[in-house]
């Protein structure tokens, strides 16, 4: 029994596909098939039922999967114990939202680079759904999202931090303390993220409950673009407070206190339960969760 066979078993169970498991591991499909067959022969049981293009764990396979995860965790912990004092020099691939990447991640990444200069860092941006899919496929190590609380028995949640989402206006805007802006009827251009964005969905549900018709002047996924538009022209938007705190402190934007609307999203960090938490991942999680850098 080899470690690579256990890794292959876990990926095949995760994807319910030998071909997808092969792709994620950089193997040929035939290599995956050979490894699983060798493992089945050694154990003397059938681990997977082949159902067309899908493979499903048998009862024995499900039982052995728990042992496979435990074995790999033990090996990982043994390696970590032997190399606790060694300098980190592996790779770390983080998936995050554009807004978090632009407004929250730079300070954290800088500090991480100072503490672990030999670690190779990679950042991929996308929507929460895209990032979760990448995590499920093993394409990223960690994901950091801003959304309503998310849960799954397949994920480890590293943290969950509330973030207020606020209405913000251009400094030239005539709005003072408005009711919820409903579009052009408010007399202000409404600049919003696209309809599939996380806090936009929540806002849309609220408007629907009040029977308010939404007529934005601009819809775009780029938060920084909306901020630039607000700084250079009149209008109102709904954005995370952390994204607008700096221009608001300069007086370039005004955060509006809206009497009948409150919205809180949550910054959350996850990794898949079948993903071995490397020393690089652990170092990043500890830094992001520390009291001196409450960034992610």
mmCIF file of C-alpha atoms in Angstrom:
data_model
loop_
_atom_site.group_PDB
_atom_site.id
_atom_site.type_symbol
_atom_site.label_atom_id
_atom_site.label_comp_id
_atom_site.label_asym_id
_atom_site.label_seq_id
_atom_site.Cartn_x
_atom_site.Cartn_y
_atom_site.Cartn_z
ATOM 1 C CA UNK A 1 0.000 0.000 0.000
ATOM 2 C CA UNK A 2 1.447 3.340 -1.084
ATOM 3 C CA UNK A 3 0.697 6.921 -0.060
ATOM 4 C CA UNK A 4 -0.022 7.862 -3.667
ATOM 5 C CA UNK A 5 -2.683 5.146 -3.827
ATOM 6 C CA UNK A 6 -4.402 6.606 -0.785
ATOM 7 C CA UNK A 7 -4.303 10.090 -2.322
ATOM 8 C CA UNK A 8 -5.759 8.701 -5.524
ATOM 9 C CA UNK A 9 -8.537 6.923 -3.623
ATOM 10 C CA UNK A 10 -9.489 10.156 -1.829
ATOM 11 C CA UNK A 11 -9.574 12.197 -5.060
ATOM 12 C CA UNK A 12 -11.586 9.540 -6.905
ATOM 13 C CA UNK A 13 -14.112 9.462 -4.058
ATOM 14 C CA UNK A 14 -14.266 13.255 -4.011
ATOM 15 C CA UNK A 15 -14.896 13.635 -7.755
ATOM 16 C CA UNK A 16 -16.730 10.312 -8.262
ATOM 17 C CA UNK A 17 -14.645 10.054 -11.418
ATOM 18 C CA UNK A 18 -11.304 8.436 -12.262
ATOM 19 C CA UNK A 19 -10.733 10.883 -15.122
ATOM 20 C CA UNK A 20 -11.291 13.975 -12.947
ATOM 21 C CA UNK A 21 -9.153 12.495 -10.192
ATOM 22 C CA UNK A 22 -6.393 11.874 -12.738
ATOM 23 C CA UNK A 23 -6.639 15.446 -14.021
ATOM 24 C CA UNK A 24 -6.389 16.931 -10.523
ATOM 25 C CA UNK A 25 -3.373 14.755 -9.657
ATOM 26 C CA UNK A 26 -1.563 15.102 -12.974
ATOM 27 C CA UNK A 27 -1.871 11.384 -13.761
ATOM 28 C CA UNK A 28 -3.270 9.563 -16.760
ATOM 29 C CA UNK A 29 -6.653 7.925 -16.245
ATOM 30 C CA UNK A 30 -5.084 4.520 -16.774
ATOM 31 C CA UNK A 31 -2.621 5.199 -13.934
ATOM 32 C CA UNK A 32 -5.510 5.962 -11.591
ATOM 33 C CA UNK A 33 -7.319 2.802 -12.653
ATOM 34 C CA UNK A 34 -4.175 0.722 -12.057
ATOM 35 C CA UNK A 35 -3.613 2.234 -8.594
ATOM 36 C CA UNK A 36 -7.187 1.630 -7.470
ATOM 37 C CA UNK A 37 -7.151 -1.921 -8.836
ATOM 38 C CA UNK A 38 -3.872 -2.664 -7.021
ATOM 39 C CA UNK A 39 -5.324 -1.282 -3.796
ATOM 40 C CA UNK A 40 -8.468 -3.395 -4.171
ATOM 41 C CA UNK A 41 -6.404 -6.513 -4.798
ATOM 42 C CA UNK A 42 -4.220 -5.855 -1.765
ATOM 43 C CA UNK A 43 -7.229 -5.279 0.505
ATOM 44 C CA UNK A 44 -9.267 -8.057 -1.032
ATOM 45 C CA UNK A 45 -12.399 -5.910 -1.375
ATOM 46 C CA UNK A 46 -14.087 -3.846 -4.063
ATOM 47 C CA UNK A 47 -13.691 -0.153 -3.199
ATOM 48 C CA UNK A 48 -15.705 1.393 -6.046
ATOM 49 C CA UNK A 49 -18.756 0.491 -8.067
ATOM 50 C CA UNK A 50 -18.324 1.533 -11.708
ATOM 51 C CA UNK A 51 -21.584 3.121 -12.905
ATOM 52 C CA UNK A 52 -21.063 4.444 -16.417
ATOM 53 C CA UNK A 53 -18.684 7.389 -16.187
ATOM 54 C CA UNK A 54 -19.187 7.690 -12.424
ATOM 55 C CA UNK A 55 -17.514 5.683 -9.681
ATOM 56 C CA UNK A 56 -19.205 5.350 -6.295
ATOM 57 C CA UNK A 57 -17.623 4.092 -3.096
ATOM 58 C CA UNK A 58 -18.916 0.751 -1.894
ATOM 59 C CA UNK A 59 -19.692 0.262 1.821
ATOM 60 C CA UNK A 60 -16.181 -1.204 2.236
ATOM 61 C CA UNK A 61 -14.743 1.684 0.250
ATOM 62 C CA UNK A 62 -16.489 4.251 2.459
ATOM 63 C CA UNK A 63 -15.135 2.527 5.535
ATOM 64 C CA UNK A 64 -11.590 2.409 4.133
ATOM 65 C CA UNK A 65 -11.789 6.087 3.089
ATOM 66 C CA UNK A 66 -11.925 7.093 6.751
ATOM 67 C CA UNK A 67 -8.786 5.065 7.449
ATOM 68 C CA UNK A 68 -7.061 6.526 4.367
ATOM 69 C CA UNK A 69 -7.699 10.072 5.604
ATOM 70 C CA UNK A 70 -6.471 9.124 9.068
ATOM 71 C CA UNK A 71 -3.300 7.507 7.660
ATOM 72 C CA UNK A 72 -2.456 10.565 5.555
ATOM 73 C CA UNK A 73 -3.100 12.888 8.498
ATOM 74 C CA UNK A 74 -0.744 10.806 10.647
ATOM 75 C CA UNK A 75 1.962 10.890 7.964
ATOM 76 C CA UNK A 76 1.528 14.641 7.575
ATOM 77 C CA UNK A 77 1.756 15.213 11.332
ATOM 78 C CA UNK A 78 4.881 13.043 11.518
ATOM 79 C CA UNK A 79 6.539 15.037 8.756
ATOM 80 C CA UNK A 80 5.522 18.288 10.417
ATOM 81 C CA UNK A 81 6.962 17.133 13.762
ATOM 82 C CA UNK A 82 10.284 16.390 12.075
ATOM 83 C CA UNK A 83 10.415 19.722 10.269
ATOM 84 C CA UNK A 84 8.799 22.210 12.664
ATOM 85 C CA UNK A 85 11.932 24.329 12.719
ATOM 86 C CA UNK A 86 12.570 24.161 8.979
ATOM 87 C CA UNK A 87 11.901 27.311 6.977
ATOM 88 C CA UNK A 88 8.718 27.237 4.922
ATOM 89 C CA UNK A 89 9.448 27.033 1.216
ATOM 90 C CA UNK A 90 6.460 25.284 -0.359
ATOM 91 C CA UNK A 91 3.576 26.661 -2.434
ATOM 92 C CA UNK A 92 0.336 28.285 -1.329
ATOM 93 C CA UNK A 93 -2.603 28.859 -3.682
ATOM 94 C CA UNK A 94 -5.370 31.112 -2.347
ATOM 95 C CA UNK A 95 -8.753 31.750 -3.959
ATOM 96 C CA UNK A 96 -10.562 34.958 -3.029
ATOM 97 C CA UNK A 97 -13.026 37.610 -4.178
ATOM 98 C CA UNK A 98 -11.880 40.610 -6.204
ATOM 99 C CA UNK A 99 -12.955 43.001 -3.437
ATOM 100 C CA UNK A 100 -11.079 41.083 -0.727
ATOM 101 C CA UNK A 101 -8.059 40.704 -2.986
ATOM 102 C CA UNK A 102 -7.868 44.434 -3.687
ATOM 103 C CA UNK A 103 -8.818 45.881 -0.299
ATOM 104 C CA UNK A 104 -7.945 43.250 2.310
ATOM 105 C CA UNK A 105 -5.295 40.887 0.998
ATOM 106 C CA UNK A 106 -2.274 43.146 0.215
ATOM 107 C CA UNK A 107 -1.384 43.891 3.869
ATOM 108 C CA UNK A 108 -1.746 40.265 4.864
ATOM 109 C CA UNK A 109 0.241 39.010 1.887
ATOM 110 C CA UNK A 110 3.001 41.527 2.594
ATOM 111 C CA UNK A 111 3.292 40.366 6.195
ATOM 112 C CA UNK A 112 3.252 36.724 5.136
ATOM 113 C CA UNK A 113 6.034 37.398 2.611
ATOM 114 C CA UNK A 114 8.091 39.124 5.313
ATOM 115 C CA UNK A 115 7.743 36.128 7.619
ATOM 116 C CA UNK A 116 8.023 33.399 4.945
ATOM 117 C CA UNK A 117 9.946 34.809 1.968
ATOM 118 C CA UNK A 118 10.594 31.427 0.336
ATOM 119 C CA UNK A 119 6.938 30.426 0.011
ATOM 120 C CA UNK A 120 5.608 30.637 -3.554
ATOM 121 C CA UNK A 121 2.247 32.446 -3.455
ATOM 122 C CA UNK A 122 -0.533 32.319 -6.036
ATOM 123 C CA UNK A 123 -3.885 34.127 -5.892
ATOM 124 C CA UNK A 124 -6.965 33.333 -7.998
ATOM 125 C CA UNK A 125 -10.108 35.502 -7.911
ATOM 126 C CA UNK A 126 -13.696 34.536 -8.649
ATOM 127 C CA UNK A 127 -17.234 34.489 -7.289
ATOM 128 C CA UNK A 128 -17.989 32.486 -4.116
ATOM 129 C CA UNK A 129 -19.518 29.712 -6.243
ATOM 130 C CA UNK A 130 -16.482 29.581 -8.556
ATOM 131 C CA UNK A 131 -14.074 29.509 -5.619
ATOM 132 C CA UNK A 132 -15.999 26.779 -3.811
ATOM 133 C CA UNK A 133 -15.940 24.695 -6.996
ATOM 134 C CA UNK A 134 -12.169 25.163 -7.278
ATOM 135 C CA UNK A 135 -11.762 24.119 -3.641
ATOM 136 C CA UNK A 136 -13.936 21.038 -4.244
ATOM 137 C CA UNK A 137 -11.753 20.112 -7.238
ATOM 138 C CA UNK A 138 -8.547 20.591 -5.259
ATOM 139 C CA UNK A 139 -7.392 23.470 -7.492
ATOM 140 C CA UNK A 140 -6.767 25.889 -4.588
ATOM 141 C CA UNK A 141 -5.512 25.344 -1.036
ATOM 142 C CA UNK A 142 -7.659 27.912 0.764
ATOM 143 C CA UNK A 143 -10.568 30.134 -0.206
ATOM 144 C CA UNK A 144 -11.559 33.458 1.356
ATOM 145 C CA UNK A 145 -15.064 34.687 0.575
ATOM 146 C CA UNK A 146 -17.516 37.396 1.651
ATOM 147 C CA UNK A 147 -21.024 35.967 1.856
ATOM 148 C CA UNK A 148 -23.819 34.833 4.109
ATOM 149 C CA UNK A 149 -22.563 32.086 6.464
ATOM 150 C CA UNK A 150 -21.655 28.981 4.485
ATOM 151 C CA UNK A 151 -21.402 25.455 5.879
ATOM 152 C CA UNK A 152 -20.618 21.998 4.582
ATOM 153 C CA UNK A 153 -19.541 18.756 6.199
ATOM 154 C CA UNK A 154 -16.883 18.602 3.468
ATOM 155 C CA UNK A 155 -15.157 21.846 4.532
ATOM 156 C CA UNK A 156 -13.059 23.118 7.403
ATOM 157 C CA UNK A 157 -14.070 26.698 8.307
ATOM 158 C CA UNK A 158 -11.043 28.593 9.607
ATOM 159 C CA UNK A 159 -12.779 31.845 10.583
ATOM 160 C CA UNK A 160 -15.958 33.871 10.217
ATOM 161 C CA UNK A 161 -15.800 37.655 10.657
ATOM 162 C CA UNK A 162 -18.779 40.037 10.221
ATOM 163 C CA UNK A 163 -18.433 42.837 7.663
ATOM 164 C CA UNK A 164 -20.983 45.650 7.332
ATOM 165 C CA UNK A 165 -22.241 46.525 3.862
ATOM 166 C CA UNK A 166 -23.226 50.197 3.599
ATOM 167 C CA UNK A 167 -24.730 52.721 1.249
ATOM 168 C CA UNK A 168 -22.122 55.155 0.057
ATOM 169 C CA UNK A 169 -22.561 58.352 -1.950
ATOM 170 C CA UNK A 170 -20.409 60.745 -3.914
ATOM 171 C CA UNK A 171 -19.359 63.790 -1.936
ATOM 172 C CA UNK A 172 -21.447 65.870 -4.366
ATOM 173 C CA UNK A 173 -24.549 63.759 -3.722
ATOM 174 C CA UNK A 174 -27.545 65.588 -2.255
ATOM 175 C CA UNK A 175 -28.613 62.527 -0.227
ATOM 176 C CA UNK A 176 -28.421 62.922 3.536
ATOM 177 C CA UNK A 177 -29.991 60.066 5.521
ATOM 178 C CA UNK A 178 -32.294 58.468 2.963
ATOM 179 C CA UNK A 179 -34.637 55.581 3.071
ATOM 180 C CA UNK A 180 -33.492 52.628 0.991
ATOM 181 C CA UNK A 181 -32.675 53.980 -2.491
ATOM 182 C CA UNK A 182 -34.903 52.245 -5.021
ATOM 183 C CA UNK A 183 -33.356 53.446 -8.269
ATOM 184 C CA UNK A 184 -33.782 56.516 -10.432
ATOM 185 C CA UNK A 185 -36.857 57.521 -8.473
ATOM 186 C CA UNK A 186 -34.466 58.505 -5.672
ATOM 187 C CA UNK A 187 -32.990 61.178 -7.926
ATOM 188 C CA UNK A 188 -29.522 59.628 -7.753
ATOM 189 C CA UNK A 189 -27.674 57.301 -10.133
ATOM 190 C CA UNK A 190 -27.539 53.861 -8.523
ATOM 191 C CA UNK A 191 -24.276 51.991 -9.213
ATOM 192 C CA UNK A 192 -24.380 48.343 -8.156
ATOM 193 C CA UNK A 193 -22.530 45.086 -8.417
ATOM 194 C CA UNK A 194 -24.052 42.518 -10.781
ATOM 195 C CA UNK A 195 -27.176 40.620 -9.778
ATOM 196 C CA UNK A 196 -25.333 37.384 -8.983
ATOM 197 C CA UNK A 197 -23.017 39.127 -6.497
ATOM 198 C CA UNK A 198 -23.494 38.005 -2.889
ATOM 199 C CA UNK A 199 -24.655 41.195 -1.135
ATOM 200 C CA UNK A 200 -26.507 42.332 -4.259
ATOM 201 C CA UNK A 201 -28.650 39.189 -4.043
ATOM 202 C CA UNK A 202 -29.506 39.980 -0.425
ATOM 203 C CA UNK A 203 -30.362 43.575 -1.352
ATOM 204 C CA UNK A 204 -32.591 42.393 -4.193
ATOM 205 C CA UNK A 205 -34.494 40.106 -1.820
ATOM 206 C CA UNK A 206 -35.027 43.001 0.564
ATOM 207 C CA UNK A 207 -36.302 45.257 -2.214
ATOM 208 C CA UNK A 208 -38.660 42.545 -3.437
ATOM 209 C CA UNK A 209 -40.104 42.205 0.069
ATOM 210 C CA UNK A 210 -40.837 45.957 0.005
ATOM 211 C CA UNK A 211 -42.129 45.821 -3.584
ATOM 212 C CA UNK A 212 -39.469 48.309 -4.673
ATOM 213 C CA UNK A 213 -38.389 48.200 -8.295
ATOM 214 C CA UNK A 214 -34.628 48.317 -8.798
ATOM 215 C CA UNK A 215 -33.374 50.370 -11.741
ATOM 216 C CA UNK A 216 -29.586 50.762 -11.416
ATOM 217 C CA UNK A 217 -27.747 53.100 -13.739
ATOM 218 C CA UNK A 218 -24.709 50.790 -13.802
ATOM 219 C CA UNK A 219 -24.055 47.142 -12.982
ATOM 220 C CA UNK A 220 -20.479 45.845 -12.851
ATOM 221 C CA UNK A 221 -18.595 43.221 -10.844
ATOM 222 C CA UNK A 222 -15.528 45.441 -10.232
ATOM 223 C CA UNK A 223 -15.887 47.129 -6.831
ATOM 224 C CA UNK A 224 -12.896 49.416 -7.383
ATOM 225 C CA UNK A 225 -14.460 50.677 -10.644
ATOM 226 C CA UNK A 226 -17.678 51.622 -8.825
ATOM 227 C CA UNK A 227 -15.656 53.519 -6.220
ATOM 228 C CA UNK A 228 -13.802 55.451 -8.927
ATOM 229 C CA UNK A 229 -17.119 56.305 -10.594
ATOM 230 C CA UNK A 230 -18.519 57.585 -7.310
ATOM 231 C CA UNK A 231 -15.414 59.690 -6.648
ATOM 232 C CA UNK A 232 -15.658 61.344 -10.071
ATOM 233 C CA UNK A 233 -19.425 61.770 -10.451
ATOM 234 C CA UNK A 234 -22.633 61.790 -8.415
ATOM 235 C CA UNK A 235 -24.359 58.585 -7.380
ATOM 236 C CA UNK A 236 -25.046 56.007 -4.679
ATOM 237 C CA UNK A 237 -23.843 52.436 -4.248
ATOM 238 C CA UNK A 238 -24.001 49.536 -1.791
ATOM 239 C CA UNK A 239 -20.520 48.278 -0.900
ATOM 240 C CA UNK A 240 -18.590 46.672 1.977
ATOM 241 C CA UNK A 241 -17.524 49.279 4.515
ATOM 242 C CA UNK A 242 -13.911 48.082 4.340
ATOM 243 C CA UNK A 243 -13.828 48.893 0.611
ATOM 244 C CA UNK A 244 -14.917 52.503 1.069
ATOM 245 C CA UNK A 245 -13.366 53.342 4.455
ATOM 246 C CA UNK A 246 -10.266 55.019 3.011
ATOM 247 C CA UNK A 247 -11.960 57.323 0.426
ATOM 248 C CA UNK A 248 -14.622 58.127 3.053
ATOM 249 C CA UNK A 249 -11.927 59.146 5.558
ATOM 250 C CA UNK A 250 -10.473 61.502 2.897
ATOM 251 C CA UNK A 251 -13.871 63.024 2.273
ATOM 252 C CA UNK A 252 -14.044 61.728 -1.307
ATOM 253 C CA UNK A 253 -17.097 59.573 -0.450
ATOM 254 C CA UNK A 254 -19.822 59.748 2.181
ATOM 255 C CA UNK A 255 -21.148 56.718 4.039
ATOM 256 C CA UNK A 256 -24.916 57.074 4.423
ATOM 257 C CA UNK A 257 -26.835 56.047 7.513
ATOM 258 C CA UNK A 258 -29.959 54.446 6.041
ATOM 259 C CA UNK A 259 -32.765 54.188 8.560
ATOM 260 C CA UNK A 260 -34.573 51.082 7.327
ATOM 261 C CA UNK A 261 -31.793 48.825 6.035
ATOM 262 C CA UNK A 262 -28.940 46.913 7.669
ATOM 263 C CA UNK A 263 -26.791 44.318 5.915
ATOM 264 C CA UNK A 264 -23.958 42.208 7.301
ATOM 265 C CA UNK A 265 -21.901 39.762 5.286
ATOM 266 C CA UNK A 266 -19.194 37.462 6.689
ATOM 267 C CA UNK A 267 -15.584 37.027 5.683
ATOM 268 C CA UNK A 268 -14.964 33.290 5.801
ATOM 269 C CA UNK A 269 -11.952 31.108 5.112
ATOM 270 C CA UNK A 270 -12.253 27.422 4.192
ATOM 271 C CA UNK A 271 -10.277 24.445 3.010
ATOM 272 C CA UNK A 272 -11.590 21.042 1.980
ATOM 273 C CA UNK A 273 -11.612 18.347 4.654
ATOM 274 C CA UNK A 274 -9.810 15.978 2.272
ATOM 275 C CA UNK A 275 -7.054 18.547 1.753
ATOM 276 C CA UNK A 276 -4.011 17.996 3.921
ATOM 277 C CA UNK A 277 -3.359 21.249 5.805
ATOM 278 C CA UNK A 278 0.254 22.033 4.921
ATOM 279 C CA UNK A 279 2.559 24.094 7.110
ATOM 280 C CA UNK A 280 2.196 26.928 4.588
ATOM 281 C CA UNK A 281 -1.600 26.801 4.879
ATOM 282 C CA UNK A 282 -1.432 26.664 8.664
ATOM 283 C CA UNK A 283 0.935 29.652 8.807
ATOM 284 C CA UNK A 284 -1.385 31.710 6.604
ATOM 285 C CA UNK A 285 -4.465 30.745 8.639
ATOM 286 C CA UNK A 286 -2.719 31.653 11.902
ATOM 287 C CA UNK A 287 -1.603 35.015 10.533
ATOM 288 C CA UNK A 288 -5.038 35.851 9.127
ATOM 289 C CA UNK A 289 -6.696 34.935 12.417
ATOM 290 C CA UNK A 290 -4.270 36.801 14.648
ATOM 291 C CA UNK A 291 -5.284 39.887 16.690
ATOM 292 C CA UNK A 292 -2.703 42.127 14.999
ATOM 293 C CA UNK A 293 -3.851 41.394 11.443
ATOM 294 C CA UNK A 294 -7.628 40.822 11.473
ATOM 295 C CA UNK A 295 -7.742 40.936 7.692
ATOM 296 C CA UNK A 296 -9.211 37.632 6.633
#
